[in-house]
mmCIF file of C-alpha atoms in Angstrom:
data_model
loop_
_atom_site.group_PDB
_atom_site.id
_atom_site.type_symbol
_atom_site.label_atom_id
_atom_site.label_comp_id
_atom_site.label_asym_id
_atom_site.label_seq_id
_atom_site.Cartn_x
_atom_site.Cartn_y
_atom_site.Cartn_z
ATOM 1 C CA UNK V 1425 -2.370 27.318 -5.004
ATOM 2 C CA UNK V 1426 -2.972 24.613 -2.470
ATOM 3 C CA UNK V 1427 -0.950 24.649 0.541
ATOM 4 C CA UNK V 1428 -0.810 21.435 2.721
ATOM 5 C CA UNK V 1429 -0.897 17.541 2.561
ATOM 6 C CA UNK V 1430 -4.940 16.765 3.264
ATOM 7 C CA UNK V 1431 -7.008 17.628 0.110
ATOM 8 C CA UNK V 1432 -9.933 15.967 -0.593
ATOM 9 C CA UNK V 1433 -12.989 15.978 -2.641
ATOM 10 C CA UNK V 1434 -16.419 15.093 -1.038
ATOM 11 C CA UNK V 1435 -20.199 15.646 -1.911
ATOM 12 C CA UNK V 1436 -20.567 15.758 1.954
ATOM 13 C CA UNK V 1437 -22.228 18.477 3.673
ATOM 14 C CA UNK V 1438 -19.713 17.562 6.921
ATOM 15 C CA UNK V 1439 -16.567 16.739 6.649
ATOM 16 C CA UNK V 1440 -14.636 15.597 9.982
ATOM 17 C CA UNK V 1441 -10.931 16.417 9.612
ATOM 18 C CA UNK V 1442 -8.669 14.720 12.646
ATOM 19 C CA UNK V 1443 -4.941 15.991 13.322
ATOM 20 C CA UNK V 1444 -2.432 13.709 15.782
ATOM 21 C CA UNK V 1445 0.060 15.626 16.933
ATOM 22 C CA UNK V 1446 3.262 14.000 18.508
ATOM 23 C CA UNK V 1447 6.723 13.358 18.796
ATOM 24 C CA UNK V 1448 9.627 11.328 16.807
ATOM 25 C CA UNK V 1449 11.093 8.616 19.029
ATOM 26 C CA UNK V 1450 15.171 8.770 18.702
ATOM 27 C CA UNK V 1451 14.674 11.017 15.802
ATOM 28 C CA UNK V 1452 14.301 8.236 13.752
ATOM 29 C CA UNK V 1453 11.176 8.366 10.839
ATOM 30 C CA UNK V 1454 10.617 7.642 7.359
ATOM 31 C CA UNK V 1455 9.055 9.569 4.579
ATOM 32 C CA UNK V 1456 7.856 8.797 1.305
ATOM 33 C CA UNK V 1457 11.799 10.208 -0.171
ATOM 34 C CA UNK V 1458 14.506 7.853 0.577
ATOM 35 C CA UNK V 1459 14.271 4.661 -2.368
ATOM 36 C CA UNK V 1460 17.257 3.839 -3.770
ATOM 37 C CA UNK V 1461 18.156 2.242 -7.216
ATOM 38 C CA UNK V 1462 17.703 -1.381 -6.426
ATOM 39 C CA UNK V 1463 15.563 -1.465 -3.341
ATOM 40 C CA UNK V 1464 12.974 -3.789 -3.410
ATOM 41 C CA UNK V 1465 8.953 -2.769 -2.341
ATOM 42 C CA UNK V 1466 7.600 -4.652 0.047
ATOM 43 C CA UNK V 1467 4.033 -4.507 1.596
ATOM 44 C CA UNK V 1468 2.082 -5.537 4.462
ATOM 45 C CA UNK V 1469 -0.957 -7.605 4.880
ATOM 46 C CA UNK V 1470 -3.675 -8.192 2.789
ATOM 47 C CA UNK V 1471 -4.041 -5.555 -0.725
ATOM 48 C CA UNK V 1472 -7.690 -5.094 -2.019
ATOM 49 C CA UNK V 1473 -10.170 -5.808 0.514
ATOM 50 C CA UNK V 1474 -11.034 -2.490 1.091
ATOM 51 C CA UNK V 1475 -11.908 -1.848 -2.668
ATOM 52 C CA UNK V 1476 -13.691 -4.895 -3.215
ATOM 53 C CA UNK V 1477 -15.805 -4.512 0.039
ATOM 54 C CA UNK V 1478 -16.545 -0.607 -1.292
ATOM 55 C CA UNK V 1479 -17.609 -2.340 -4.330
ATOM 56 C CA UNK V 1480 -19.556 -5.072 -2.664
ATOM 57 C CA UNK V 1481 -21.233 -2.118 -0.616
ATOM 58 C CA UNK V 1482 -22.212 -0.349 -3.534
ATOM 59 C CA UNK V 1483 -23.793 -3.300 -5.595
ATOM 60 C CA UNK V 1484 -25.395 -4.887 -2.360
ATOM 61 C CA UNK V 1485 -23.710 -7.928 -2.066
ATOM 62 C CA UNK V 1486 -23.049 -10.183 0.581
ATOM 63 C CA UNK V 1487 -19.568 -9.763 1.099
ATOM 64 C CA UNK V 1488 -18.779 -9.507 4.923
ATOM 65 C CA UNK V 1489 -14.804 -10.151 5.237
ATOM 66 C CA UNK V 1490 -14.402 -7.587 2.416
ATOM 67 C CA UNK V 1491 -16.689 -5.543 4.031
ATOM 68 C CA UNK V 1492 -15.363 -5.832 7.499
ATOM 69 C CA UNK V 1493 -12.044 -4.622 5.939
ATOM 70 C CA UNK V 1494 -13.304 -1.731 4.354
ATOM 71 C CA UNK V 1495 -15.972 -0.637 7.348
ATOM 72 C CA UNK V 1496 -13.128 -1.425 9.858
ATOM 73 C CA UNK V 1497 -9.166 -0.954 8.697
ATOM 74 C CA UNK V 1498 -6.422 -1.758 10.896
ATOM 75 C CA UNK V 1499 -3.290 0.590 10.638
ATOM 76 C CA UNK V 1500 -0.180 -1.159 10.863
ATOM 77 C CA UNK V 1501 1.097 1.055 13.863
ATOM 78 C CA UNK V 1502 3.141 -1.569 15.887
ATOM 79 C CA UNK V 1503 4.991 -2.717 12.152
ATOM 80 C CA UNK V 1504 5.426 0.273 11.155
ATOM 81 C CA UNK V 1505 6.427 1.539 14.006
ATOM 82 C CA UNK V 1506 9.170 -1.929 13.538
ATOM 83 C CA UNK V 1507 9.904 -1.261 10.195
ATOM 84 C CA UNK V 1508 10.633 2.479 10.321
ATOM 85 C CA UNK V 1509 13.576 1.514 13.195
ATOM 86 C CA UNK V 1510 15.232 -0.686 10.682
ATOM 87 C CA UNK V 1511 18.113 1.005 9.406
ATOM 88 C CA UNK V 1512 17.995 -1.131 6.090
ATOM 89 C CA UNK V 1513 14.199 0.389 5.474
ATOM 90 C CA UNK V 1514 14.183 3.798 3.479
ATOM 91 C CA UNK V 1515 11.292 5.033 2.716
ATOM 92 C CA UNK V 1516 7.613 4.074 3.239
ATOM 93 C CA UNK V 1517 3.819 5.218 3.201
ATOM 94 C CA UNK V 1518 0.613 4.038 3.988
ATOM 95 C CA UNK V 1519 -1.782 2.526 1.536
ATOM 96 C CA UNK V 1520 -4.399 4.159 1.191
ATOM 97 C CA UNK V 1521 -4.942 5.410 -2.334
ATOM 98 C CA UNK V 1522 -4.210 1.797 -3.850
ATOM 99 C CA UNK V 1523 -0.766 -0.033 -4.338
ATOM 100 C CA UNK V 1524 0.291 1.432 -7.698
ATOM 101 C CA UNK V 1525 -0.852 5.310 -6.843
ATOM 102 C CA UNK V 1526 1.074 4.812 -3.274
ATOM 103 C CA UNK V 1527 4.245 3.163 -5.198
ATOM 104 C CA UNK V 1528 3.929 5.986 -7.418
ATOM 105 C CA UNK V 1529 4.226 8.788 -4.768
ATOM 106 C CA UNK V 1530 7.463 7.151 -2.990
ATOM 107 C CA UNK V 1531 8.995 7.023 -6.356
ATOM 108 C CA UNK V 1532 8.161 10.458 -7.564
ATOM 109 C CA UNK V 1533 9.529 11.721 -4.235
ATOM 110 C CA UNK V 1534 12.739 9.478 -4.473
ATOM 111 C CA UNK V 1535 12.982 10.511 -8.104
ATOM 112 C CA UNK V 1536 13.503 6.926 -9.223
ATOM 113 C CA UNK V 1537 11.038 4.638 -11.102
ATOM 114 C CA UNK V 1538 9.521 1.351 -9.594
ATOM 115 C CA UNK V 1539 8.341 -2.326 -11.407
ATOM 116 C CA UNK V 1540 5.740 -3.994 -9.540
ATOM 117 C CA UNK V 1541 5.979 -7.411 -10.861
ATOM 118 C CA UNK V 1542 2.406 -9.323 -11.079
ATOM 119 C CA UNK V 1543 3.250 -12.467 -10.510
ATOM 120 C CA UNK V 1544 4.494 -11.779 -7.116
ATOM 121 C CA UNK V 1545 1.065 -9.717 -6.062
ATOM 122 C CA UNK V 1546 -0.616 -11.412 -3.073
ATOM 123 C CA UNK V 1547 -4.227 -11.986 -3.624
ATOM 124 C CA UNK V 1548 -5.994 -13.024 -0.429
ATOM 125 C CA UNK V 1549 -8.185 -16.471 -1.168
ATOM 126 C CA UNK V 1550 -11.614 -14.155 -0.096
ATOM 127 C CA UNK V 1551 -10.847 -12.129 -2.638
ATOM 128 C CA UNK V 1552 -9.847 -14.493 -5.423
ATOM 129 C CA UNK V 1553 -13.396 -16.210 -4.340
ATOM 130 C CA UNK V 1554 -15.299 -12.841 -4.036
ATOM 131 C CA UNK V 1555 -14.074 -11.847 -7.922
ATOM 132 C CA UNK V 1556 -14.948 -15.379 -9.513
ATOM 133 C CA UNK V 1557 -18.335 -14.990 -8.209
ATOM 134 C CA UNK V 1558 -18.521 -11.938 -9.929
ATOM 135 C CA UNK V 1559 -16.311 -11.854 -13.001
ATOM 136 C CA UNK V 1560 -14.097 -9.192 -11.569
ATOM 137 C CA UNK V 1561 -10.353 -9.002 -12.019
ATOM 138 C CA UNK V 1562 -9.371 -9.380 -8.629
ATOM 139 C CA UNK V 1563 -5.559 -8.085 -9.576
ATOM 140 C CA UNK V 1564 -7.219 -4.316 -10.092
ATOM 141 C CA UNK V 1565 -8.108 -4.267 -6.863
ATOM 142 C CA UNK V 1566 -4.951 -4.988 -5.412
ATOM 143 C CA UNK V 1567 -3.226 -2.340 -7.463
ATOM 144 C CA UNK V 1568 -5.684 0.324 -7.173
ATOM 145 C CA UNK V 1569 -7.872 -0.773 -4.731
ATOM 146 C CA UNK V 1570 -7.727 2.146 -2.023
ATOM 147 C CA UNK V 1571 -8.164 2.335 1.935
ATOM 148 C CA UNK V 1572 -6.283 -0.946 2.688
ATOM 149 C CA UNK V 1573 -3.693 0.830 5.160
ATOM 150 C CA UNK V 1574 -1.423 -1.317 4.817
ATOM 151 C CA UNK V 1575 1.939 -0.177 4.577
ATOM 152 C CA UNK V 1576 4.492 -0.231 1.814
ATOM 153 C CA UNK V 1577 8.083 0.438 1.573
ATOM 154 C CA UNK V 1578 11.235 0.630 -0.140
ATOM 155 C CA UNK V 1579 14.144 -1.987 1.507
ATOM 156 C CA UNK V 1580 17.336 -2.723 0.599
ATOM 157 C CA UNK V 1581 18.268 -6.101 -0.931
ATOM 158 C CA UNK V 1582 20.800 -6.387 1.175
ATOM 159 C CA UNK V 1583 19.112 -6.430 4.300
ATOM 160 C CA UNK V 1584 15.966 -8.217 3.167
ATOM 161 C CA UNK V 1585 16.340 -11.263 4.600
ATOM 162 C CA UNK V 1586 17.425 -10.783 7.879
ATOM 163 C CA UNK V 1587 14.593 -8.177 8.362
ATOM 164 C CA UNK V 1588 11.971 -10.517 6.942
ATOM 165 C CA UNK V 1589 13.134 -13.144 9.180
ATOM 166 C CA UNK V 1590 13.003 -10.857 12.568
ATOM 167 C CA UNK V 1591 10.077 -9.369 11.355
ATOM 168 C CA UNK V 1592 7.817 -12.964 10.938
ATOM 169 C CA UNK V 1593 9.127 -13.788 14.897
ATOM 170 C CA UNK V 1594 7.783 -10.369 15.816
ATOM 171 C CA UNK V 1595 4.372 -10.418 13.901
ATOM 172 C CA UNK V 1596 1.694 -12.520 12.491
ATOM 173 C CA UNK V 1597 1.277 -10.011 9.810
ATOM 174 C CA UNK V 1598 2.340 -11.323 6.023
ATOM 175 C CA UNK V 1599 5.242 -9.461 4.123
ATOM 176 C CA UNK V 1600 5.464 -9.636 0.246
ATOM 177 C CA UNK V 1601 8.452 -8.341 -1.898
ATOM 178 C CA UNK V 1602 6.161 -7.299 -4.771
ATOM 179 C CA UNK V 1603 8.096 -5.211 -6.962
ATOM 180 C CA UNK V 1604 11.997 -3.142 -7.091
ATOM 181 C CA UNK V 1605 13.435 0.493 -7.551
ATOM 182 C CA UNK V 1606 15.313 1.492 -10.322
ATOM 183 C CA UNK V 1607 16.792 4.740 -11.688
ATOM 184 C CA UNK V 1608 16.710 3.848 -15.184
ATOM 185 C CA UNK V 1609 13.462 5.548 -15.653
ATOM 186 C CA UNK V 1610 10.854 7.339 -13.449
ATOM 187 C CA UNK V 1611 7.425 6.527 -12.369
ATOM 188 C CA UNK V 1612 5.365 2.996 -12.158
ATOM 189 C CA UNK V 1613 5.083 0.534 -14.206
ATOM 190 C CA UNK V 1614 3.764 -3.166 -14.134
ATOM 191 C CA UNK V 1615 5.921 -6.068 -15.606
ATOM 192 C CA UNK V 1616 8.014 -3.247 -16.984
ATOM 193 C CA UNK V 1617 5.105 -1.264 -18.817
ATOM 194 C CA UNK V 1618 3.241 1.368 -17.841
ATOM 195 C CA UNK V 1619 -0.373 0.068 -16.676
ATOM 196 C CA UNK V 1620 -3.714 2.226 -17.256
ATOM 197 C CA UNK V 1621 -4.347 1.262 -13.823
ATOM 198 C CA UNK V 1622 -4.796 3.812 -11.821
ATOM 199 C CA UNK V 1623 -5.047 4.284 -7.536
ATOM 200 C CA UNK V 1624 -7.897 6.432 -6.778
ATOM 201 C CA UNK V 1625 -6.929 10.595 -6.738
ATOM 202 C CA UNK V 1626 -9.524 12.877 -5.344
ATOM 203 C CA UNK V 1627 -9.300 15.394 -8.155
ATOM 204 C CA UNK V 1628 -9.836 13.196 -11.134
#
């Protein structure tokens, strides 16, 4: 039995494990439970990067913005910290085990299911660029792609627009509806089917 919330695997003889303690501010937070049927998933930034820069890493190739992303990640702190005050936000995680594996855990916890529609995916032009180069399907990294940190999170349609809108004055930092809630079914799925895509897990 494995009690706690960091696991991971590693071929490592050292493994540095950091713990931030602190305090909730007006007792307000968010966790990965609280979707609702009909919420909409939204997500921060740029998806894939990381992954492809891993992969450029790994193969040798000249790849410095997708490196750069992967070497260096930037934590959306200050928007999450925005996000998780909005009343219409209700649940949300960090992306860090790729898009569809993150989407995954808010809906298991929620006990809902969630569609990420692919034609509303953001794929940044480096990495669109990066792919061609190499005949890779740049859309696998956004899904599964890990260590992006960006943030994703479940919002209802109601409130979408007005928190978009406040949210773009407050930040330079792109927001993309990419998918919605539903409690028809449980789990992920892409365009409504369920996708052999998988976000990276450690025990595999």
């Amino acid at each position: 039995v494995i009690v706690g919330g960091d696991t991971g695997r590693s071929s490592s003889g050292i493994i540095l494990d950091v713990t931030v303690i602190g305090e909730v501010i007006n007792n307000r937070y968010l966790l990965r439970r609280g979707a609702r049927d009909g919420d909409l998933l939204g997500v921060t930034g740029r998806l894939g990067l990381s992954g492809a820069g891993l992969w450029a890493l790994r193969h040798e190739h000249n790849a410095p913005v997708l490196i750069n992303a992967h070497s260096r990640p930037m934590p959306r702190i200050d928007e999450g910290q925005w996000l998780a005050a909005q009343p219409g936000v209700h649940a949300m995680i960090d992306i860090s085990d790729g898009l569809i594996q993150d989407a995954r855990h808010i809906a298991q916890r929620s006990k809902v299911g969630v569609n990420l529609d692919p034609s509303l995916l953001p794929v940044d032009a480096d990495l669109e660029m990066f792919c061609r180069e190499y005949n890779l399907d740049p859309y696998e990294f956004v899904l599964s792609g890990g260590e992006d940190y960006e943030l994703a999170f479940a919002v209802s349609p109601d409130d979408i627009d007005e928190i978009l809108h406040r949210f773009r004055r407050e930040f330079h930092t792109p927001i993309h509806i990419v998918g919605s809630f539903t409690d028809a079914w449980r789990g992920v799925r892409v365009a409504g089917e369920e996708s052999d895509i998988e976000g990276f897990d450690h025990f595999r």
